[in-house]
Amino acid sequence: MKRIILWTLLLLTAGWVGTYAEDGSRLWLRMDAVSTPAKVTGVKGTALTELQTYWQGGPVVLKRQKGLKADAYTIKSQGGKIVITAGGDAGLLYGAYHLLRLQQSGQATSVPVGSAVGNLDITETPFYDLRILNHWDNPNGTVERGFAGKSIFLNPTPERMKMYARANASIGINGTVLNNVNAKPEALSTESLQKAKGIADQLRPYGIRVYLAINFASPMRLGGLKTADPLDAEVVKWWRDKVNEIYRLIPDFGGFLVKANSEGEPGPQDFQRSHADGANMLADVLKPHNGIVMWRAFVYAPQSPDRANQAYLEFMPLDGQFRDNVIIQIKNGPVDFQPREPYSPLFTAMQKTPMMVEFQITQEYLGAANHLVYLAPMWREFFSFVKPASLRAMAGVANIGDDTNWCGHHFAQSNWYAFGRLAWNPNLTSEEIAKEWLSMTFGQDERLKMKDESAAANYQLSIINSPLVKLMLDSREACVSYMMPLGIHHIFAGTHHYGPEPWYAPRGVRADWTPPYYHKADSIGLGFDRTLSGSANVKQYPDELCRLYNDINTCPENLLAWFHHVPWDHKMKSGRTFWDELCHKYDDGLRQARHFLAVWDTMQPYVDQQRFEEVQRKLRIQARDAEWWRDACLLYFQTFSKRPIPQDMDHPVHNLDEMMKFRIPIGMYENPECGYTK
Ligand code: GCV
C-alpha cells in the first residue's frame, strides 16, 4: 500500500504529461538525434557516430588500450572529459552504448539529462565471449515458432537491418545465426551465401558476426554426392570447399549451428557415425578460419521410455571427444523450453566438453506473442543451478520478426533485452534488468522534454518504482500457475503449442508428441515417475539433487509432477491434498493474470495511448486464456481424480466437451489472434 501511495505521489510530482501515438518500432533505443555526423566506417566509426548523433553531454574520448579484453571497456570522467577505453573497437562501441544508456534511462544521478560529464568510473567485462541469437527463419520467410510476422531477413531494408544491429549491439549481442536449425540444404547454395554476405556486411560495423545453421546431408542434397558420411574423403572435401567459399564472401564468418539426428533431421548416425565424428569433421574444416561448431544436444527418440533421459545417454559417452572449436549447445531443460523444467542434467555431468546454454526467447510454450511473460526470472532460475562459469557461451532463440514492434508484444521486447544483458552478465538480477528496460522503453520522450532535472528524475523514479516492475517479475510464475503448475509439463495443443490440450493423443502420432506421455494421469494420480524406481532420470543429477528429487517428501513442490507420479491425496506443505493444491494453483494463476489488467490501467498516465491500448488488448487475451487453461486442465484431470473442485475457489465456467472440440486454425509459424473464443 505504502509503495502505491509513494508511487502516486511521484506521479503527481512529475506532473501530468501529454501522450501521443507510438508504435514500439524504436525498441529501447528511444533517443532523439542531436546532430547528423559525417559517415565513418568500422566498428569504432559506429561508436563515434552513435555518440555524435545522440550524446547530449560534454566531450567523449575513445581510446584503445592493450591488455584489456577486446569487448571489455572502462568509462571514466577525466579532466572535464569522459574517456571510454577498450581493448578493441567492439569494446568502444559497447562503452558508447553504456554511456547512452545512462543518459537515456537517467538511472545514474551522475549523468542527469543533458549533463556534461558527471563522475563516472565504470569497468565492464562481458562474462561470455559469444552472445548469440538463433533465428529459426526459413527461406520462404516463415519463422518457426515465430510470433511477430515474417523473417526480417526475407527482404531486409537497410533501415531495418541498421535498427536490428543497433539494438543487438546496444545490449552486447555479437553473433546471429540467420536461419532455422531445421535447415534446408539450400542454406549453403551460392545464392543464399550471397544473401548472407549482404546481411553480414550490414551487421559487421556493429561488431556482429554471422553464423549459419546447416543441414548435415548437404553434400548429398546440395552437392549431389552419394553419401554425407563425415569420414568419407569426398564428403570432407565438399565441406572444405564450401567453407572456403563462405569465407571468401564473409571473412569473419562465425561458424555452423547443427541440429543432427533430431526430429527427423539428418546426422552422422545415419552413417553409423557418432555426434563427435560429425562435429569434429566440421570443426576441422572451420578451424583454419577460426570458425566454430555449435552442435545441439536436443535429441530424443520415439522409442525412448523417457525423453528427458535421451540427451545425457547420447552425449555423456562422448564427453571429452570433441575438438576444441566445438561447443555443445544444450537447451536449458531436458525436454523442451517448458514454462518450468529442472535444468538439463548434462550441464553438471559433462566435465570435459565446452557447453553453451540455449534459451528460448520466443514464447513457443508461454503464450506466444499474446501473453506478457518476462523471462529473466526463468533464466536466472537456471543459473541458480548451473554455474555461469561452467558454460562457454549463451544462445537465445530469437523472438524477432517483421512486425512494426519487432516482437509482436511490446513486453516481448524486454525478453530480447534481458537475454542480451544476461549474456553480458548472468549475475544481473531480473529486477535490475526489468527496471533498466522499463525506464528506457517507456516515458523517455516525456522525460527528455522536461527542462527541470528534478522533475525528470522523479518521473523516471516513478516508472521504475511502479507496480509494473512487480508485474513483470511475477509474470513467469503466474504463467506456470495457470498453464502447468507443480511440475506438470508439455500438455499443450499439438503442432502450434498454444493453449491446453492435455487430452491430445491422435492415433498414429508418436507418443512423446502427446501430452498423456508426460502427465500420465490415472485414477491414482498425476505426473511422470522419474525416480529410481521409474525412469531413473534423477540419477543423471549429482547425488545430492538425485536424493532430493527422488523422495516425494523432499522433492521441491514446483517440480513434483515432473519427477513423481503424485497420488491425488498426497499431502502438500500447505496441508491441502495434491488435487486441491493443483486446483488452487490454477486459480491463483488466473487471478494474477486478471490482476495484471488492473496494474496496467494504473500505468495509463505514463504510457502513450497506442502502446497502452495494444498491451491492454493482449492482457485481456492473456486473462481469458488463463481461464481457458484452468478450466480445460482441471475439468480434464478431474475425470481421473474424481474429486470435487474445492469450494473456496472460483469454479470452471467452460464445458470440457466444447473445449475438447475447439481448434485454433494455425500452424507453427504464426501468432493466434486470440485463444478460446466460445
Ligand atoms: C526448430 C521443438 C520445437 C520445434 C523446434 C525444435 C528444436 O520441438 O517445437 O519447432 O525446431 O524444438 O529446437 O529443434
XYZ file of C-alpha atoms and ligand atoms in Angstrom:
692
model
C 0.000 0.000 0.000
C 2.837 2.315 1.049
C 4.544 1.675 -2.279
C 1.421 2.567 -4.210
C 0.993 5.853 -2.282
C 4.642 6.738 -2.825
C 4.324 5.902 -6.460
C 1.198 8.044 -6.846
C 2.984 10.949 -5.156
C 5.884 10.597 -7.536
C 3.475 10.683 -10.429
C 1.951 13.910 -9.139
C 5.386 15.472 -8.574
C 6.438 14.604 -12.070
C 3.394 16.340 -13.406
C 0.834 15.169 -15.895
C 2.404 14.533 -19.233
C 0.714 14.515 -22.613
C 0.625 11.306 -24.602
C 0.985 10.586 -28.298
C 0.947 7.634 -30.650
C 3.923 5.318 -30.528
C 4.323 2.007 -32.377
C 7.218 0.375 -30.493
C 9.479 0.269 -33.543
C 12.238 2.122 -31.716
C 12.508 -0.657 -29.130
C 14.531 0.563 -26.154
C 16.621 2.927 -28.266
C 14.485 5.996 -27.962
C 16.966 8.821 -28.079
C 16.413 11.746 -30.390
C 19.265 12.681 -32.694
C 21.073 15.839 -31.692
C 23.252 16.018 -34.819
C 23.919 14.279 -38.126
C 27.566 13.297 -38.144
C 29.674 12.605 -41.209
C 29.821 8.948 -42.293
C 32.716 6.969 -40.837
C 33.456 3.270 -41.219
C 34.331 0.351 -38.975
C 33.115 -0.557 -35.507
C 34.931 2.385 -33.925
C 33.297 4.583 -36.534
C 29.922 3.281 -35.386
C 30.777 4.134 -31.772
C 31.700 7.672 -32.824
C 28.598 8.054 -34.951
C 26.281 6.862 -32.180
C 27.801 9.305 -29.708
C 27.836 12.218 -32.117
C 24.241 11.543 -33.050
C 22.757 11.002 -29.623
C 25.049 12.071 -26.771
C 23.905 15.308 -25.204
C 26.725 15.748 -22.705
C 30.309 17.031 -22.841
C 33.278 15.732 -24.818
C 33.904 11.971 -25.027
C 37.246 10.438 -25.985
C 37.544 6.877 -27.333
C 40.834 5.102 -26.645
C 42.151 1.598 -27.374
C 44.328 0.037 -24.694
C 46.446 -3.105 -24.916
C 45.882 -5.706 -22.229
C 42.100 -5.219 -21.987
C 39.869 -7.919 -23.491
C 38.519 -6.891 -26.896
C 34.927 -6.373 -25.724
C 35.760 -5.023 -22.244
C 35.720 -1.299 -21.539
C 36.042 1.378 -18.910
C 34.210 4.719 -18.782
C 35.825 7.399 -16.653
C 35.394 11.105 -16.058
C 38.837 12.615 -16.516
C 39.800 16.272 -16.674
C 36.499 17.587 -17.930
C 36.038 14.767 -20.429
C 34.591 11.285 -20.477
C 37.128 8.696 -21.582
C 35.992 5.322 -22.908
C 38.865 2.863 -23.028
C 38.641 -0.620 -24.532
C 40.786 -3.459 -25.729
C 39.130 -3.477 -29.145
C 36.745 -1.456 -31.260
C 33.756 -3.541 -30.164
C 34.520 -2.572 -26.566
C 34.444 1.089 -27.583
C 31.044 0.558 -29.151
C 29.707 -1.192 -26.039
C 31.112 1.613 -23.905
C 29.376 4.179 -26.104
C 26.048 2.372 -25.728
C 26.572 2.151 -21.979
C 27.021 5.904 -21.788
C 23.947 6.485 -23.912
C 22.016 4.082 -21.712
C 22.901 6.143 -18.663
C 21.741 9.254 -20.440
C 18.543 7.696 -21.689
C 17.465 5.825 -18.588
C 18.539 8.613 -16.268
C 19.494 5.878 -13.831
C 22.840 7.329 -12.910
C 22.237 10.503 -10.982
C 25.757 11.438 -12.057
C 24.522 11.769 -15.624
C 21.295 13.752 -15.461
C 19.577 14.869 -18.633
C 21.962 16.946 -20.719
C 24.770 16.849 -18.153
C 28.335 17.432 -19.295
C 30.477 14.811 -17.654
C 29.308 13.555 -14.290
C 31.577 11.468 -12.150
C 31.937 8.177 -13.923
C 34.133 5.228 -13.024
C 32.793 2.129 -14.725
C 34.528 -1.108 -15.702
C 32.701 -3.785 -17.681
C 33.880 -7.152 -18.999
C 31.450 -9.488 -20.724
C 31.013 -12.800 -18.960
C 30.707 -14.719 -22.224
C 32.701 -14.064 -25.378
C 29.914 -15.448 -27.532
C 26.461 -13.883 -27.092
C 24.367 -15.142 -29.920
C 20.845 -15.081 -31.306
C 19.424 -18.090 -33.127
C 16.835 -17.185 -35.736
C 14.539 -20.015 -36.757
C 13.870 -18.276 -40.084
C 13.050 -20.215 -43.228
C 13.989 -19.250 -46.802
C 10.308 -18.609 -47.638
C 10.131 -16.007 -44.893
C 8.198 -18.016 -42.318
C 9.678 -18.184 -38.833
C 9.337 -21.456 -36.933
C 7.749 -20.645 -33.561
C 7.894 -17.001 -34.612
C 5.015 -14.848 -33.446
C 5.991 -11.461 -34.805
C 5.403 -11.747 -38.522
C 7.765 -12.847 -41.251
C 11.534 -13.131 -41.219
C 13.393 -9.833 -41.047
C 15.929 -11.365 -43.436
C 13.444 -12.012 -46.226
C 13.606 -8.530 -47.752
C 15.868 -6.662 -45.388
C 15.767 -2.902 -45.803
C 18.936 -1.061 -44.747
C 16.957 0.902 -42.114
C 15.535 -2.230 -40.536
C 18.919 -4.003 -40.561
C 20.527 -0.962 -39.011
C 17.982 -0.849 -36.213
C 18.394 -4.608 -35.667
C 22.171 -4.194 -35.477
C 21.971 -1.201 -33.142
C 19.525 -2.927 -30.834
C 21.716 -6.010 -30.584
C 24.976 -4.141 -30.143
C 23.400 -1.894 -27.500
C 22.904 -4.963 -25.284
C 26.139 -6.713 -26.232
C 24.873 -9.375 -28.643
C 27.730 -10.159 -31.016
C 26.545 -13.080 -33.136
C 23.485 -14.179 -35.050
C 22.531 -17.434 -36.728
C 20.468 -16.341 -39.705
C 18.431 -19.476 -40.415
C 16.358 -22.226 -38.830
C 18.116 -25.186 -37.200
C 15.740 -27.278 -39.289
C 17.997 -26.143 -42.094
C 17.425 -26.603 -45.778
C 20.465 -27.761 -47.777
C 19.894 -24.643 -49.922
C 21.063 -22.530 -46.979
C 24.516 -23.186 -48.377
C 23.753 -22.543 -52.041
C 25.839 -19.811 -53.634
C 22.721 -17.656 -53.948
C 21.918 -17.965 -50.232
C 25.512 -17.303 -49.303
C 25.466 -14.093 -51.344
C 22.426 -13.048 -49.375
C 24.135 -13.925 -46.081
C 27.112 -11.861 -47.194
C 24.824 -8.865 -47.734
C 23.490 -9.197 -44.195
C 26.958 -9.793 -42.721
C 28.191 -6.608 -44.395
C 25.428 -4.627 -42.697
C 25.987 -6.150 -39.262
C 29.806 -6.037 -39.234
C 30.061 -2.320 -38.316
C 28.148 -3.192 -35.148
C 30.510 -5.978 -34.091
C 28.039 -8.719 -35.028
C 29.193 -11.880 -36.764
C 27.012 -14.041 -38.894
C 26.622 -17.837 -38.481
C 24.569 -20.378 -40.416
C 22.600 -23.453 -39.423
C 23.414 -26.321 -41.764
C 21.724 -29.474 -42.964
C 24.064 -32.390 -42.337
C 23.031 -34.079 -45.594
C 24.014 -31.037 -47.705
C 26.835 -32.880 -49.509
C 24.174 -35.244 -50.882
C 21.185 -32.962 -51.305
C 23.041 -29.903 -52.499
C 26.357 -31.359 -53.664
C 24.992 -34.482 -55.377
C 27.335 -36.877 -53.528
C 26.217 -40.405 -52.738
C 26.810 -40.031 -49.008
C 27.189 -37.477 -46.238
C 29.297 -39.829 -44.096
C 31.584 -37.478 -42.140
C 34.529 -39.861 -42.502
C 34.269 -40.086 -46.286
C 37.098 -38.187 -48.041
C 34.815 -36.800 -50.769
C 32.405 -35.510 -48.140
C 35.183 -33.832 -46.178
C 36.423 -32.198 -49.397
C 32.902 -30.976 -50.165
C 32.655 -29.313 -46.777
C 36.164 -27.857 -47.046
C 35.361 -26.318 -50.437
C 32.052 -24.981 -49.156
C 33.672 -23.449 -46.095
C 36.345 -21.819 -48.269
C 33.604 -20.372 -50.463
C 31.842 -18.958 -47.389
C 34.988 -17.305 -46.039
C 35.768 -15.737 -49.410
C 32.417 -13.987 -49.135
C 32.281 -13.441 -45.376
C 35.834 -13.259 -43.995
C 34.675 -13.013 -40.369
C 32.026 -15.774 -40.688
C 31.436 -17.281 -37.226
C 30.690 -20.929 -37.982
C 27.916 -23.521 -38.059
C 24.994 -24.419 -35.818
C 23.910 -28.047 -36.251
C 20.751 -29.953 -35.376
C 21.619 -33.536 -36.206
C 19.684 -36.761 -35.773
C 16.877 -34.929 -34.092
C 13.220 -34.696 -35.093
C 13.937 -36.212 -38.498
C 16.942 -34.045 -39.364
C 19.861 -35.946 -40.903
C 23.058 -36.543 -38.955
C 26.141 -38.700 -38.615
C 24.176 -41.542 -37.020
C 22.559 -42.123 -40.429
C 26.022 -43.368 -41.462
C 26.749 -45.239 -38.229
C 28.970 -42.402 -37.002
C 28.716 -40.532 -33.725
C 27.865 -36.924 -32.930
C 31.586 -36.440 -32.231
C 32.537 -37.764 -35.695
C 30.128 -35.337 -37.324
C 31.003 -32.301 -35.214
C 34.755 -32.867 -35.432
C 34.772 -33.157 -39.211
C 33.060 -29.772 -39.499
C 35.287 -28.313 -36.784
C 38.395 -29.382 -38.699
C 37.378 -27.638 -41.892
C 36.372 -24.489 -39.997
C 39.458 -24.393 -37.795
C 41.867 -22.700 -40.258
C 39.377 -19.805 -40.454
C 38.817 -19.630 -36.681
C 35.245 -20.839 -37.167
C 33.339 -22.843 -34.575
C 30.679 -25.549 -34.497
C 27.720 -25.279 -32.151
C 26.399 -28.831 -32.047
C 22.976 -29.181 -30.463
C 22.208 -31.819 -27.850
C 18.459 -31.596 -28.474
C 17.911 -35.257 -29.347
C 15.224 -37.760 -28.468
C 13.870 -40.942 -29.960
C 10.255 -42.079 -30.243
C 11.034 -45.420 -28.629
C 12.586 -43.847 -25.506
C 10.570 -44.539 -22.348
C 11.672 -41.131 -21.053
C 12.562 -38.365 -23.469
C 14.217 -36.426 -20.623
C 16.921 -39.119 -20.424
C 17.991 -39.071 -24.040
C 20.499 -36.217 -24.419
C 22.506 -37.461 -21.464
C 22.517 -41.017 -22.794
C 23.764 -39.935 -26.231
C 26.276 -37.293 -25.206
C 27.836 -38.475 -21.946
C 29.753 -41.340 -23.603
C 31.291 -38.701 -25.929
C 32.439 -36.338 -23.185
C 35.978 -35.198 -23.980
C 35.908 -36.437 -27.585
C 35.083 -33.131 -29.273
C 37.555 -30.724 -30.903
C 38.281 -27.512 -29.043
C 36.287 -25.435 -31.536
C 33.107 -27.440 -30.910
C 30.617 -26.262 -28.299
C 27.710 -28.485 -27.333
C 24.574 -26.346 -27.299
C 22.082 -27.619 -24.740
C 18.554 -26.381 -24.074
C 18.128 -25.161 -20.512
C 15.862 -28.080 -19.593
C 15.926 -31.762 -20.579
C 12.642 -31.720 -22.516
C 11.814 -28.562 -24.452
C 11.564 -24.974 -23.186
C 8.630 -25.704 -20.877
C 7.333 -22.957 -18.549
C 9.228 -24.765 -15.805
C 11.742 -27.568 -16.137
C 14.620 -28.641 -13.963
C 17.960 -27.851 -15.600
C 19.263 -30.339 -18.140
C 21.465 -32.778 -16.185
C 24.063 -32.734 -18.970
C 25.221 -29.366 -17.677
C 26.535 -30.777 -14.438
C 27.514 -34.176 -15.845
C 29.754 -33.252 -18.793
C 33.149 -32.270 -17.471
C 35.464 -32.309 -20.472
C 33.423 -30.672 -23.205
C 32.708 -26.974 -23.790
C 28.984 -26.310 -23.384
C 26.614 -23.450 -24.048
C 23.026 -22.956 -22.976
C 20.186 -22.391 -25.433
C 17.307 -20.343 -24.045
C 14.139 -19.695 -25.974
C 13.338 -16.004 -26.169
C 10.382 -16.620 -28.437
C 7.455 -17.830 -26.326
C 6.650 -21.115 -28.025
C 5.279 -22.554 -24.796
C 4.486 -19.381 -22.887
C 1.559 -17.815 -24.681
C 3.335 -16.772 -27.899
C 3.105 -13.034 -28.552
C -0.168 -12.760 -26.642
C 0.994 -13.253 -23.046
C 3.136 -10.883 -21.041
C 5.753 -13.223 -19.588
C 9.071 -11.684 -18.590
C 11.605 -14.477 -18.929
C 14.610 -13.191 -16.966
C 13.419 -14.932 -13.750
C 13.303 -18.260 -15.606
C 16.846 -17.826 -16.927
C 18.109 -16.681 -13.542
C 16.500 -19.775 -12.008
C 18.574 -21.869 -14.422
C 21.728 -20.071 -13.307
C 20.910 -20.811 -9.685
C 21.551 -24.476 -10.555
C 24.156 -24.249 -13.316
C 27.184 -22.099 -12.589
C 27.563 -19.469 -15.317
C 31.300 -20.157 -15.320
C 30.728 -23.776 -16.327
C 29.495 -22.569 -19.723
C 31.304 -21.124 -22.700
C 28.502 -19.119 -24.275
C 24.809 -18.247 -24.354
C 22.370 -18.621 -27.256
C 18.776 -17.422 -27.450
C 16.101 -18.412 -29.965
C 15.028 -15.017 -31.265
C 11.509 -13.598 -30.944
C 12.061 -11.116 -33.746
C 10.003 -10.652 -36.895
C 8.935 -8.002 -39.348
C 6.072 -6.729 -37.173
C 6.372 -2.999 -36.621
C 7.185 -3.529 -32.961
C 9.618 -6.384 -33.790
C 8.387 -8.907 -31.213
C 4.600 -8.994 -31.567
C 4.029 -7.854 -27.960
C 5.594 -4.673 -26.618
C 6.709 -6.515 -23.496
C 8.298 -9.332 -25.512
C 10.963 -6.757 -26.339
C 12.013 -6.999 -22.699
C 12.946 -10.649 -23.267
C 15.235 -9.826 -26.190
C 16.733 -7.117 -23.990
C 17.091 -9.381 -20.940
C 18.730 -12.103 -22.993
C 21.433 -9.717 -24.206
C 22.022 -8.245 -20.774
C 22.283 -11.687 -19.138
C 24.637 -12.953 -21.839
C 26.802 -9.986 -20.970
C 26.423 -10.504 -17.237
C 24.443 -13.521 -15.984
C 24.703 -12.151 -12.450
C 22.431 -9.179 -13.116
C 19.142 -9.588 -11.288
C 15.826 -9.847 -13.087
C 14.717 -6.726 -11.261
C 17.714 -4.667 -12.341
C 17.118 -5.623 -15.950
C 13.365 -5.004 -15.768
C 13.899 -1.533 -14.320
C 16.523 -0.690 -16.865
C 14.347 -1.830 -19.745
C 11.224 -0.104 -18.428
C 12.977 3.162 -17.847
C 14.381 3.117 -21.365
C 11.250 1.900 -23.100
C 8.524 3.979 -21.501
C 8.353 7.626 -20.670
C 11.563 8.646 -22.400
C 10.249 11.357 -24.582
C 8.337 12.953 -21.793
C 11.377 12.845 -19.530
C 13.759 14.250 -22.076
C 11.396 17.108 -22.789
C 11.453 18.177 -19.149
C 13.682 21.136 -18.568
C 13.569 20.740 -14.805
C 16.048 17.993 -13.858
C 14.396 17.030 -10.596
C 11.013 16.633 -12.284
C 12.717 14.451 -14.902
C 14.427 12.340 -12.250
C 11.148 11.970 -10.364
C 9.382 10.931 -13.497
C 11.981 8.242 -14.073
C 11.752 7.099 -10.490
C 8.019 6.801 -10.828
C 8.437 4.395 -13.747
C 10.957 2.149 -12.059
C 9.088 2.174 -8.758
C 5.751 1.465 -10.356
C 3.862 -1.803 -9.717
C 4.773 -2.714 -13.289
C 8.154 -3.979 -12.115
C 6.475 -6.464 -9.794
C 4.057 -7.427 -12.540
C 6.988 -8.283 -14.794
C 8.789 -10.196 -12.060
C 5.641 -12.174 -11.166
C 4.595 -12.872 -14.730
C 6.582 -16.059 -15.346
C 5.390 -17.729 -12.136
C 1.830 -16.654 -12.903
C 2.125 -18.298 -16.317
C 3.443 -21.512 -14.762
C 0.482 -21.480 -12.361
C -2.250 -21.026 -14.948
C -0.634 -23.353 -17.537
C 1.125 -26.204 -15.780
C 1.874 -25.867 -12.086
C 3.583 -28.286 -9.704
C 5.874 -29.817 -12.317
C 3.279 -30.687 -14.960
C 4.680 -30.217 -18.455
C 4.026 -30.487 -22.172
C 0.249 -30.538 -22.056
C -0.084 -28.146 -24.984
C -2.169 -28.344 -28.103
C -0.463 -30.374 -30.819
C 1.571 -28.600 -33.535
C 1.094 -24.910 -32.620
C 1.583 -25.337 -28.847
C -0.865 -22.562 -27.970
C -3.472 -23.385 -25.378
C -4.280 -26.507 -23.363
C -4.909 -29.943 -24.837
C -3.919 -32.393 -22.112
C -6.102 -34.957 -23.906
C -4.356 -34.621 -27.318
C -3.349 -38.125 -28.463
C -4.486 -38.796 -32.036
C -3.892 -42.245 -33.416
C -0.591 -42.524 -35.290
C 1.122 -39.545 -33.613
C 4.277 -40.645 -31.796
C 3.631 -40.943 -28.067
C 6.290 -38.436 -26.988
C 4.499 -35.764 -29.016
C 1.327 -36.174 -26.991
C 0.534 -34.803 -23.510
C -0.551 -38.121 -21.898
C 3.057 -39.334 -22.335
C 4.075 -36.552 -19.917
C 1.214 -36.179 -17.443
C 0.268 -39.858 -17.148
C -2.986 -39.022 -15.377
C -4.866 -42.039 -13.985
C -7.066 -42.918 -11.057
C -4.041 -42.954 -8.728
C -2.529 -39.603 -9.542
C -0.675 -37.372 -11.966
C 2.911 -36.974 -13.172
C 5.910 -38.749 -14.667
C 7.729 -41.167 -12.392
C 11.378 -40.297 -12.992
C 12.549 -41.695 -9.648
C 14.970 -44.597 -9.275
C 12.034 -46.940 -9.459
C 10.673 -45.141 -12.513
C 12.697 -43.912 -15.498
C 15.683 -43.186 -13.183
C 16.130 -39.727 -14.715
C 17.000 -38.471 -11.202
C 20.195 -40.498 -11.449
C 21.529 -38.137 -14.112
C 21.761 -35.388 -11.476
C 24.517 -35.013 -8.847
C 23.982 -37.268 -5.821
C 22.587 -34.580 -3.565
C 19.965 -33.495 -6.085
C 19.244 -37.092 -7.009
C 18.337 -37.840 -3.390
C 16.310 -34.640 -3.104
C 14.324 -35.230 -6.292
C 13.902 -38.961 -5.726
C 11.951 -38.619 -2.492
C 8.409 -37.307 -2.920
C 8.640 -35.706 0.510
C 11.770 -33.672 -0.256
C 11.277 -33.006 -3.956
C 10.546 -29.270 -4.474
C 6.807 -28.951 -4.971
C 7.248 -26.862 -8.094
C 8.788 -29.979 -9.738
C 6.694 -32.641 -8.023
C 4.820 -33.969 -11.055
C 7.995 -33.701 -13.140
C 9.731 -36.341 -11.017
C 6.839 -38.236 -9.423
C 3.530 -39.818 -10.211
C 1.862 -37.909 -7.392
C -1.160 -39.547 -5.686
C -4.221 -37.277 -5.751
C -4.367 -37.313 -1.953
C -0.659 -36.706 -1.364
C -0.331 -34.169 1.481
C 1.282 -30.920 0.362
C 3.155 -28.455 2.585
C 0.069 -26.243 2.671
C -1.863 -29.086 4.301
C -4.021 -29.496 1.204
C -4.197 -32.639 -0.888
C -2.299 -32.573 -4.186
C -5.614 -32.329 -6.074
C -6.810 -29.354 -4.049
C -3.430 -27.682 -4.359
C -3.464 -28.185 -8.119
C -6.903 -26.577 -8.347
C -5.783 -23.633 -6.245
C -2.602 -23.126 -8.254
C -4.564 -22.881 -11.492
C -6.971 -20.473 -9.881
C -4.164 -18.363 -8.373
C -2.526 -18.074 -11.796
C -5.814 -16.909 -13.285
C -6.289 -14.318 -10.537
C -2.806 -12.983 -11.171
C -3.401 -12.707 -14.887
C -6.575 -10.729 -14.186
C -4.742 -8.545 -11.715
C -2.198 -7.619 -14.419
C -5.013 -5.762 -16.167
C -5.672 -3.661 -13.093
C -1.975 -2.876 -12.700
C -1.649 -1.890 -16.332
C -4.587 0.501 -16.004
C -2.641 2.436 -13.376
C 0.130 2.957 -15.941
C -2.049 4.839 -18.386
C -0.676 8.277 -17.434
C 2.842 7.136 -18.248
C 2.337 5.338 -21.488
C 1.389 6.674 -24.889
C -2.095 5.746 -25.966
C -1.131 3.349 -28.741
C 1.113 1.124 -26.661
C -1.258 1.394 -23.714
C -4.169 0.063 -25.741
C -2.161 -2.593 -27.548
C -0.808 -4.028 -24.307
C -4.219 -3.818 -22.677
C -5.732 -5.800 -25.529
C -3.081 -8.502 -25.118
C -3.522 -8.607 -21.346
C -7.211 -9.253 -21.884
C -6.369 -12.187 -24.145
C -3.949 -13.445 -21.504
C -6.577 -13.311 -18.754
C -9.130 -15.114 -20.950
C -6.507 -17.714 -21.883
C -5.643 -18.244 -18.220
C -9.283 -19.028 -17.571
C -9.298 -21.428 -20.537
C -6.196 -23.166 -19.181
C -7.678 -23.509 -15.692
C -10.981 -24.847 -16.915
C -9.602 -27.232 -19.522
C -6.942 -28.733 -17.281
C -8.988 -29.023 -14.117
C -12.068 -30.460 -15.812
C -9.948 -32.919 -17.781
C -7.836 -34.059 -14.818
C -10.999 -34.293 -12.741
C -12.141 -37.131 -14.990
C -9.234 -39.084 -13.431
C -9.127 -37.676 -9.904
C -12.902 -37.939 -9.408
C -12.589 -35.305 -6.714
C -14.578 -32.087 -6.387
C -13.217 -28.650 -7.208
C -12.602 -27.056 -3.783
C -15.402 -24.798 -2.546
C -13.098 -21.928 -1.633
C -12.156 -21.057 -5.231
C -13.901 -19.969 -8.409
C -15.211 -22.872 -10.443
C -14.740 -23.544 -14.169
C -17.113 -21.678 -16.441
C -16.477 -23.565 -19.699
C -17.614 -27.020 -20.762
C -14.984 -29.697 -21.223
C -16.621 -31.282 -24.274
C -16.716 -27.927 -26.054
C -13.121 -27.108 -25.172
C -12.068 -30.542 -26.440
C -13.629 -29.834 -29.815
C -12.134 -26.362 -30.122
C -9.249 -25.857 -32.591
C -7.158 -22.818 -33.463
C -6.517 -22.926 -37.201
C -2.824 -22.012 -37.232
C 0.448 -23.840 -37.719
C 3.813 -23.292 -36.107
C 4.585 -20.039 -37.918
C 2.133 -17.509 -36.584
C 0.610 -15.880 -33.564
C -3.063 -16.676 -32.909
C -5.425 -13.729 -32.921
C -6.605 -14.900 -29.501
C -7.311 -18.098 -27.585
C -10.604 -19.763 -26.712
C -13.373 -17.732 -28.253
C -16.587 -19.529 -27.251
C 13.253 -25.834 -34.676
C 10.790 -28.026 -30.576
C 10.014 -27.083 -31.445
C 10.492 -27.163 -32.896
C 11.990 -26.866 -32.920
C 12.705 -27.876 -32.027
C 14.191 -27.619 -31.938
O 10.482 -29.334 -30.877
O 8.665 -27.363 -31.348
O 9.776 -26.230 -33.649
O 12.501 -26.933 -34.221
O 12.175 -27.787 -30.727
O 14.571 -26.931 -31.002
O 14.929 -28.085 -32.769
